[in-house]
CSV table of C-alpha atoms in Angstrom, one decimal:
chain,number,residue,atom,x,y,z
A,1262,UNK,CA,122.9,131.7,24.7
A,1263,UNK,CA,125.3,129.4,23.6
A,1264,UNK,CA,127.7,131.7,22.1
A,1265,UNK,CA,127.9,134.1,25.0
A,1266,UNK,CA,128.1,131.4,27.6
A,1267,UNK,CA,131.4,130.3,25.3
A,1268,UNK,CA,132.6,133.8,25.5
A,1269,UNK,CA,132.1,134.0,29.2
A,1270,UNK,CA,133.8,130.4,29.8
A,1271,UNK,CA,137.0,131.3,27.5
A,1272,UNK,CA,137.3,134.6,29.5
A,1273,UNK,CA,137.4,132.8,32.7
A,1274,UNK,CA,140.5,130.6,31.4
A,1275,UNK,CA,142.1,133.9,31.3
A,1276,UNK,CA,142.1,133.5,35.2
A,1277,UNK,CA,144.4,130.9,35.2
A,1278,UNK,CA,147.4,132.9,37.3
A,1279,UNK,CA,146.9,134.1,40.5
A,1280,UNK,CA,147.0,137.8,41.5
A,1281,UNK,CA,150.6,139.5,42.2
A,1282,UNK,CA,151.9,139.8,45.7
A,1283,UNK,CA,154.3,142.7,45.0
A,1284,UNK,CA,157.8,142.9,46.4
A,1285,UNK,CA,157.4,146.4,47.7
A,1286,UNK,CA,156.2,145.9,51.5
A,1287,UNK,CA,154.5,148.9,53.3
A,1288,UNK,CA,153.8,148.3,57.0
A,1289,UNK,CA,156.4,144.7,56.9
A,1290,UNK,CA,153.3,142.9,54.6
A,1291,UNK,CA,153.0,143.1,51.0
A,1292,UNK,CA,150.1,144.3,48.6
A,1293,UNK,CA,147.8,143.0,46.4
A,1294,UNK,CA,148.1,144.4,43.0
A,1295,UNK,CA,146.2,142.5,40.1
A,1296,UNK,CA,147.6,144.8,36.9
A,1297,UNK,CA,151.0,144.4,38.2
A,1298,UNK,CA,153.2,144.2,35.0
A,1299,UNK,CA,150.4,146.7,32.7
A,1300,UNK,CA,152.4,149.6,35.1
A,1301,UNK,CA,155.9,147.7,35.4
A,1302,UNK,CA,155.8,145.9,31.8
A,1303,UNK,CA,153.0,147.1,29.6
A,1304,UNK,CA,154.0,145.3,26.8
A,1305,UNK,CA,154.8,141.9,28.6
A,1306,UNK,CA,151.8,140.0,28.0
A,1307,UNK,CA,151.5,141.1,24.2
A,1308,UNK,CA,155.2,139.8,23.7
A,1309,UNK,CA,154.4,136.3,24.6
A,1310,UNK,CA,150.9,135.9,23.4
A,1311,UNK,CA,153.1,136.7,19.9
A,1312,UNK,CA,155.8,134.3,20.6
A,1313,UNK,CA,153.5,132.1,21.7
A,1314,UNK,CA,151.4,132.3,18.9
A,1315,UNK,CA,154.5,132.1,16.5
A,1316,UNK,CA,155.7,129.3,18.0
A,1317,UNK,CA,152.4,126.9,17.3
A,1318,UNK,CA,152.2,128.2,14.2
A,1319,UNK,CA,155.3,126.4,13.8
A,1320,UNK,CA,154.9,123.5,15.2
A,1321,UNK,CA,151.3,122.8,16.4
A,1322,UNK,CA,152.7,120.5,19.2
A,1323,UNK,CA,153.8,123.1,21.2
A,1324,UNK,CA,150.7,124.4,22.8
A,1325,UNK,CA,150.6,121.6,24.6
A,1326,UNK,CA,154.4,121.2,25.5
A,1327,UNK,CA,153.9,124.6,26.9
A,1328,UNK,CA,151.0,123.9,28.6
A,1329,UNK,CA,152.7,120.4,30.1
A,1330,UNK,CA,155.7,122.1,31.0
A,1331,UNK,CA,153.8,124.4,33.5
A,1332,UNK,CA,152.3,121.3,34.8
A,1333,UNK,CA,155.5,119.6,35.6
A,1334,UNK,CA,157.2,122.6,37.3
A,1335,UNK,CA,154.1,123.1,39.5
A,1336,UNK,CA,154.3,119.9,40.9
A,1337,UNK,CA,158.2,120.4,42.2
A,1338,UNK,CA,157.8,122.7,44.7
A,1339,UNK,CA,155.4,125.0,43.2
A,1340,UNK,CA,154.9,127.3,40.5
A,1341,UNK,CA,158.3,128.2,40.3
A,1342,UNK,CA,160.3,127.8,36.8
A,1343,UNK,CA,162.6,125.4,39.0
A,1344,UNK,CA,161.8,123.1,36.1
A,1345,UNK,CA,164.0,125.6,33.5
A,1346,UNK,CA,167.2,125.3,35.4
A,1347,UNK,CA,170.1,123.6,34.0
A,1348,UNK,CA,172.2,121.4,36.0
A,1349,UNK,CA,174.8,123.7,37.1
A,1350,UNK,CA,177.2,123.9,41.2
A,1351,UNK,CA,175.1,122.0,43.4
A,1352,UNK,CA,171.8,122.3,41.0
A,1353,UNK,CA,171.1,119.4,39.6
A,1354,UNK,CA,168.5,119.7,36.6
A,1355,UNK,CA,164.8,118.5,36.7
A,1356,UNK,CA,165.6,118.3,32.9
A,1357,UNK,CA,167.0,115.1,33.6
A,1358,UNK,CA,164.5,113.3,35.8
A,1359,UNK,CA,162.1,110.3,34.2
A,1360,UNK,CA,159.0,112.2,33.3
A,1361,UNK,CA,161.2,115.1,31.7
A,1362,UNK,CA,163.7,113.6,30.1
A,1363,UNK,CA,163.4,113.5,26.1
A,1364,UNK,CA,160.0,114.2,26.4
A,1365,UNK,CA,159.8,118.3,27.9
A,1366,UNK,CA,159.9,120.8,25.6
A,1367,UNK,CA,159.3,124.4,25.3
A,1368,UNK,CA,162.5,125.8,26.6
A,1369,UNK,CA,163.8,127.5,23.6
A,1370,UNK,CA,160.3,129.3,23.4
A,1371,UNK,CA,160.3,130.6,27.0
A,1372,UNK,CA,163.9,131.7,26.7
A,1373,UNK,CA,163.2,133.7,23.5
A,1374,UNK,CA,160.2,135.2,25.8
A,1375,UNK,CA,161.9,135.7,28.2
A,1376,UNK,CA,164.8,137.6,26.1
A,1377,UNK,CA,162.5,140.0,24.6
A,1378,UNK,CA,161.1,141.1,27.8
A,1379,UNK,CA,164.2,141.6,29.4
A,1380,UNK,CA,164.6,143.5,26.6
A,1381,UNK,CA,161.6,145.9,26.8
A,1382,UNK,CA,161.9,145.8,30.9
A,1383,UNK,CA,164.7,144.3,32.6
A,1384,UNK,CA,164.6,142.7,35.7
A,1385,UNK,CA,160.9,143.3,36.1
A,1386,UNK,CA,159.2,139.9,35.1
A,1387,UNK,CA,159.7,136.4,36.6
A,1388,UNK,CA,160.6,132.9,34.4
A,1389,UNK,CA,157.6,131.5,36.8
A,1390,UNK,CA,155.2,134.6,35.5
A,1391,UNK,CA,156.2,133.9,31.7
A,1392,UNK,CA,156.0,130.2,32.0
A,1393,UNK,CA,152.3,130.6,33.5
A,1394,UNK,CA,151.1,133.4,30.6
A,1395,UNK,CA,152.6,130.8,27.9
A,1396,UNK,CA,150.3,128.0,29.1
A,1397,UNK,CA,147.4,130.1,29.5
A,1398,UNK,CA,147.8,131.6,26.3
A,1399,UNK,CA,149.1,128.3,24.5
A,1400,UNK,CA,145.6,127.0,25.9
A,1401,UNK,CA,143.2,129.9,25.0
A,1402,UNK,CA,145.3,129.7,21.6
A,1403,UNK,CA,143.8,126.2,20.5
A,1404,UNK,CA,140.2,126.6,21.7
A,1405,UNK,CA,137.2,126.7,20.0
A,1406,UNK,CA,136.5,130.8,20.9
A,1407,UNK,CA,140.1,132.3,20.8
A,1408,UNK,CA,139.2,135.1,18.5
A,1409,UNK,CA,137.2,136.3,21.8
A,1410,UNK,CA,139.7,136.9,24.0
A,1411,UNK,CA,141.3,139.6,25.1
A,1412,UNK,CA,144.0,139.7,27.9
A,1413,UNK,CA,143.3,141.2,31.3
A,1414,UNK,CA,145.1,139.1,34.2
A,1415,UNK,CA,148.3,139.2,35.6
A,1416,UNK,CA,150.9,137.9,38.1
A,1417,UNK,CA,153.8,138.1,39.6
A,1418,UNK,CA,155.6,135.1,41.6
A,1419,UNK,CA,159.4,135.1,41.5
A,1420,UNK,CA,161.4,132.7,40.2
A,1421,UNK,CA,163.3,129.8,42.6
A,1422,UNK,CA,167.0,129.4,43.2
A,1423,UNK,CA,167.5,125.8,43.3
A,1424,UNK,CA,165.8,122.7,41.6
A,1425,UNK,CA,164.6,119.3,43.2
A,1426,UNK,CA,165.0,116.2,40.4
A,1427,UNK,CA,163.8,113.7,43.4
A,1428,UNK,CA,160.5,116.0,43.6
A,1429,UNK,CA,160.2,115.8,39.7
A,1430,UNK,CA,160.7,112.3,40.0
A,1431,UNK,CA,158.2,111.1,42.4
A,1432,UNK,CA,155.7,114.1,42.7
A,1433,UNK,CA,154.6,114.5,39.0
A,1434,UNK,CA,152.3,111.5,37.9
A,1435,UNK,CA,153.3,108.6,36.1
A,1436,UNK,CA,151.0,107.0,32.7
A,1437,UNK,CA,151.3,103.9,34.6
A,1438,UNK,CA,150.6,105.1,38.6
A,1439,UNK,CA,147.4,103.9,39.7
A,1440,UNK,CA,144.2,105.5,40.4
A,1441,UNK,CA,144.7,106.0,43.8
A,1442,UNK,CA,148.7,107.0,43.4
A,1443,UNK,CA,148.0,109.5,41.2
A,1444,UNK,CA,145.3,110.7,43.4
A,1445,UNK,CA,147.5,111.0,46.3
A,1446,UNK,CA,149.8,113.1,44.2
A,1447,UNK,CA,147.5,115.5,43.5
A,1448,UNK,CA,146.5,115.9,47.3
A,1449,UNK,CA,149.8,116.4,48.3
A,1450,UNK,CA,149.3,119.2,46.0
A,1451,UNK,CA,146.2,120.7,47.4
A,1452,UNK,CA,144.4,119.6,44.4
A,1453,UNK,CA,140.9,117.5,44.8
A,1454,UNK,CA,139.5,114.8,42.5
A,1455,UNK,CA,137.8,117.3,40.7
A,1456,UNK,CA,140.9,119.3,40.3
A,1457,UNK,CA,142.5,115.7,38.7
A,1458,UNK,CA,139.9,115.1,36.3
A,1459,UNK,CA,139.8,118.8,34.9
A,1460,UNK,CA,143.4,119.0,34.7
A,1461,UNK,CA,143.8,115.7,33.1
A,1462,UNK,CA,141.6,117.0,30.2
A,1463,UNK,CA,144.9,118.7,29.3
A,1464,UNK,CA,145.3,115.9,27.7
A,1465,UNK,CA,142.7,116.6,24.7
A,1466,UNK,CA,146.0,118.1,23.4
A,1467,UNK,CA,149.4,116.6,22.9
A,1468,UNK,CA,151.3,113.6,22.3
A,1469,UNK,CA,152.8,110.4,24.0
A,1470,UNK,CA,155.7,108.5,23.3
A,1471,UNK,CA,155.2,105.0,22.3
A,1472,UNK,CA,157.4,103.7,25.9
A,1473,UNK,CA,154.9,105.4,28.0
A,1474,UNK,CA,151.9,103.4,26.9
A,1475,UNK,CA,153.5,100.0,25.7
A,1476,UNK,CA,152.5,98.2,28.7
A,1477,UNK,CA,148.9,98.5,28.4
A,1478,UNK,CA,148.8,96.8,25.0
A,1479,UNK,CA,150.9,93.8,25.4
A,1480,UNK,CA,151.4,93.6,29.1
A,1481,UNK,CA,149.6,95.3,31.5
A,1482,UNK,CA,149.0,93.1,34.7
A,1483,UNK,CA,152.3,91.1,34.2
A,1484,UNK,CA,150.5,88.1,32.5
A,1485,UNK,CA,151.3,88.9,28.8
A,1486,UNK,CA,148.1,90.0,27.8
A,1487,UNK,CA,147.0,93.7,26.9
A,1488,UNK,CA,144.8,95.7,29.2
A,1489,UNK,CA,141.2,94.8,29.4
A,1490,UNK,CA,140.2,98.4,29.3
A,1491,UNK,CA,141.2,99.0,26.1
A,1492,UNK,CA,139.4,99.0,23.4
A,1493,UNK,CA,141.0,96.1,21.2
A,1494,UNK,CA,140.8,97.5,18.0
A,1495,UNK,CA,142.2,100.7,19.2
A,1496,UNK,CA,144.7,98.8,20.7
A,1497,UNK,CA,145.0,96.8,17.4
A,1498,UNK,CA,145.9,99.8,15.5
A,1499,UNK,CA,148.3,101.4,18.3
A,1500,UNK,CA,149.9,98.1,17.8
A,1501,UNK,CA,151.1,98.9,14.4
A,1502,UNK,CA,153.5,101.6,15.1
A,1503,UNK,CA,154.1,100.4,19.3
A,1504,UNK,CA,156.0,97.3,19.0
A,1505,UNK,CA,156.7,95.0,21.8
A,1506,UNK,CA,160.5,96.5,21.3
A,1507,UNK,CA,161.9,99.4,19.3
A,1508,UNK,CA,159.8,102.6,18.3
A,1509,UNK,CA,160.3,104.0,22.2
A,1510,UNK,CA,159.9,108.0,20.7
A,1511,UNK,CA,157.1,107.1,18.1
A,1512,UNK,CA,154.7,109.9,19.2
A,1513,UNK,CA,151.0,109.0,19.4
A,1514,UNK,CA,148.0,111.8,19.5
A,1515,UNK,CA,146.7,111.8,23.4
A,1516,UNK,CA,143.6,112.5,21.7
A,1517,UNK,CA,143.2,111.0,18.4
A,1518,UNK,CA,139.8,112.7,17.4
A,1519,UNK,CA,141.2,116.5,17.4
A,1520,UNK,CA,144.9,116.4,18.8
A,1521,UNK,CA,145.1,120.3,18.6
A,1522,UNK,CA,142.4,121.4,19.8
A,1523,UNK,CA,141.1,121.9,23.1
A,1524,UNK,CA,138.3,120.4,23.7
A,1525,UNK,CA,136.2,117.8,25.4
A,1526,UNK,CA,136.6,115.1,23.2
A,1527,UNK,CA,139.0,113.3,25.3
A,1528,UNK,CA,136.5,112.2,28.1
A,1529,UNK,CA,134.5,110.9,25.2
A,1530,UNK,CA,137.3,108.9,24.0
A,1531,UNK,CA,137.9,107.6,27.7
A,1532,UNK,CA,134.0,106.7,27.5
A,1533,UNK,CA,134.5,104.7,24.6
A,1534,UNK,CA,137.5,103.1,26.3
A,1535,UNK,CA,140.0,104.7,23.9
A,1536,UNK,CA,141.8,106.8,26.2
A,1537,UNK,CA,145.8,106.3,25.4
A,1538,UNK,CA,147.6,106.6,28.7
A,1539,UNK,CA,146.4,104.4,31.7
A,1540,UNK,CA,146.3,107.0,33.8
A,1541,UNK,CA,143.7,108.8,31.6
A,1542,UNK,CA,141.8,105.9,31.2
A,1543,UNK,CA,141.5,104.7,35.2
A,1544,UNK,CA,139.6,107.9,35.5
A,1545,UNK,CA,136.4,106.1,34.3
A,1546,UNK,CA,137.2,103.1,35.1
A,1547,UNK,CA,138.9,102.5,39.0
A,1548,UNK,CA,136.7,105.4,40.7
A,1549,UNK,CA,132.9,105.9,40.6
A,1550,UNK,CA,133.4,109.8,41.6
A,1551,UNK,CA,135.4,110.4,39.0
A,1552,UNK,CA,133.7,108.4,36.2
A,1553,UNK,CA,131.4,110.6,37.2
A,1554,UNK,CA,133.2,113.5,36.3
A,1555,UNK,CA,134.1,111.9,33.1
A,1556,UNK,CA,130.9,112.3,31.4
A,1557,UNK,CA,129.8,115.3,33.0
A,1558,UNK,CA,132.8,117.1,31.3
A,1559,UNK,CA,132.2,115.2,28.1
A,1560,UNK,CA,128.4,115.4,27.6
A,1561,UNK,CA,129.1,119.3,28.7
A,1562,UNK,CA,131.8,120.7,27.4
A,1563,UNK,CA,131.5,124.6,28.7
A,1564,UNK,CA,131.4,123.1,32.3
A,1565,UNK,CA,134.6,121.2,31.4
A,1566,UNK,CA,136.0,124.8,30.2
A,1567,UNK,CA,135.0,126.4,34.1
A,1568,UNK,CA,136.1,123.8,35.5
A,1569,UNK,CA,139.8,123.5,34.1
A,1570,UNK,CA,139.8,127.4,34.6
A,1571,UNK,CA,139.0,126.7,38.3
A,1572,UNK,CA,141.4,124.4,38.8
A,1573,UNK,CA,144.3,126.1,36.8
A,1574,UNK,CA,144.3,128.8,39.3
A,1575,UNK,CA,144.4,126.4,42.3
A,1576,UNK,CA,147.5,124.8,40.7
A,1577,UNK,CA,148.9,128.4,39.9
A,1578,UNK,CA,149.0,129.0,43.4
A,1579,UNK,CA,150.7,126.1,45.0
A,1580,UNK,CA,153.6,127.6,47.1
A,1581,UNK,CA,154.1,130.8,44.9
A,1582,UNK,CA,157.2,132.2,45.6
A,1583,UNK,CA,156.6,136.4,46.4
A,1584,UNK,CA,157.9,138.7,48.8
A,1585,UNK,CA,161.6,138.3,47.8
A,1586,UNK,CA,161.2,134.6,48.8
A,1587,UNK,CA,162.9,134.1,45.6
A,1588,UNK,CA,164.5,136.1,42.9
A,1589,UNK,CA,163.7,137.2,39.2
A,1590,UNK,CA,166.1,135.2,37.2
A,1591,UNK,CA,167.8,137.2,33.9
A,1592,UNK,CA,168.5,134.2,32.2
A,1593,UNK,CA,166.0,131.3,32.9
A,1594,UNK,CA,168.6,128.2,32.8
A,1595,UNK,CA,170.5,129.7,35.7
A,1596,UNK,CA,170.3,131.2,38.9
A,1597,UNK,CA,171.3,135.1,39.4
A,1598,UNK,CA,175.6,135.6,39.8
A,1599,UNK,CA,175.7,137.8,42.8
């Protein structure tokens, strides 16, 4: 029962994107069509669940940087590869805002994804569309029942023509926003509190830099003393390689008990008080609904699975761009030449 409940919850994660609101209109309104690219692109999924695969074999860190970088262009004005642009006329780049800068990555992989598609089928599938299928492929990559999967779902949401750095700036979460900021940033997203906590279990892969956690172990309220939710000898040992100044890139596992794999061992490590961020952390400990949460999803881990499936394809769907709305980029760093 076990094992086929796994297989069923890992197929659900393949759910992730929304269904494809074609271009073509009959009647002035556009269509439903859920196999969109296996007719337009046949070969478009299996061309990046290779590259994405090649690309963690590589460097095992960037399941999750594909997985975060879908995160932080969904929260600028929706599912939209606005986040891929580079600065460029009046565009200026979300590359460059605070939660982006020298921390995103990913870009070279999407861009080699992106080339071999337009290779195989020009002008046919969105930035937007490849940068949701890396992060649900990066994810089902790095879970326990990978070897189960096999690809079904598709989308199609075009790709924006501008970028917003303000948006990046103040929509996507901080590690230091309160309970209740970060809550409201997730509202203004159409995303509940259980949405928050399933999405933030993103985090059971992945690293942080040293600068976005310092506070919380020599400074957290102001008063020169480290946060009182932290476990001390964790904080002891983070210590070590965090120093009060220097180190700012020093990378840290988000989840120290199994960094690359996606599982529900972060919400135990928040149980135990050893979550790294502060923002992972307050979700125990500055909300009774959501501590809650927090050991539902780690005392049942195949719940955790349905319920970050459920909530991916809310966030997939937050203003997608269809309907020639938007455009499908060639290159994803720029905006079409007309």
């Amino acid at each position: 029962m076990a094992h086929s409940m796994g297989f069923i919850t890992v197929l659900s994660l393949l759910a992730i994107v929304p269904l494809c609101l074609s271009g073509k209109t009959y009647g002035g309104g556009g269509y439903l069509y859920p196999q969109f690219y296996d007719h337009s692109c046949p070969k478009a999924q299996e061309i990046v669940k290779h590259s994405v695969a090649k690309a963690v074999a590589e460097d095992p860190r960037m399941a999750a940087s594909l997985l975060r970088l879908h995160f932080h262009d969904c929260f600028v004005k929706g599912c939209d590869a606005s986040v891929l642009l580079d600065s460029s006329g009046t565009i200026i780049s979300e590359k460059r805002s605070n939660p982006n800068r020298d921390s995103a990555r990913g870009f070279e992989v999407i861009d080699e994804i992106k080339a071999a598609i337009e290779k195989e089928c020009p002008h046919t599938v969105s930035c937007a569309d490849i940068m949701a299928l890396a992060a649900r492929d990066s994810t089902v990559l790095v879970s326990p029942a990978h070897a189960l999967i096999t690809l079904s779902q598709s989308i199609c949401i075009e790709d924006s023509r501008d970028a917003s750095l303000s948006g990046s700036n103040n929509n996507i979460p901080a590690p230091n926003n309160t309970f209740p900021t970060i809550l409201t940033k997730f509202k203004l997203q159409g995303l509940d509190i259980v949405d928050l906590v399933a999405l933030s279990g993103s985090h059971t892969i992945g690293n942080a830099r040293c600068t976005s956690f310092r506070q919380r172990l020599y400074n957290q309220a102001g008063n020169g003393k480290p946060d009182y939710t932290l476990d001390q000898s964790y904080a002891a040992h983070l210590r070590t390689h965090c120093p009060k100044s220097g180190g700012d890139q020093n990378l840290f596992f988000l989840d120290f008990v199994s960094p690359v794999k996606f599982d529900n061992s972060y919400f135990k490590n928040l149980l135990a008080y050893k979550g790294l961020l502060s923002s992972d952390e307050v979700l125990f400990t500055k909300n009774a609904e959501s501590r809650e949460l927090v050991k539902t999803y780690a005392y049942n881990q195949e719940l955790f699975f349905q319920q970050f499936a459920k909530s991916m394809i809310k966030m997939g769907n937050i203003s997608p761009l269809t309907g020639y709305k938007g455009e499908i980029r060639k290159y994803c760093k720029k905006v079409n030449a007309y």
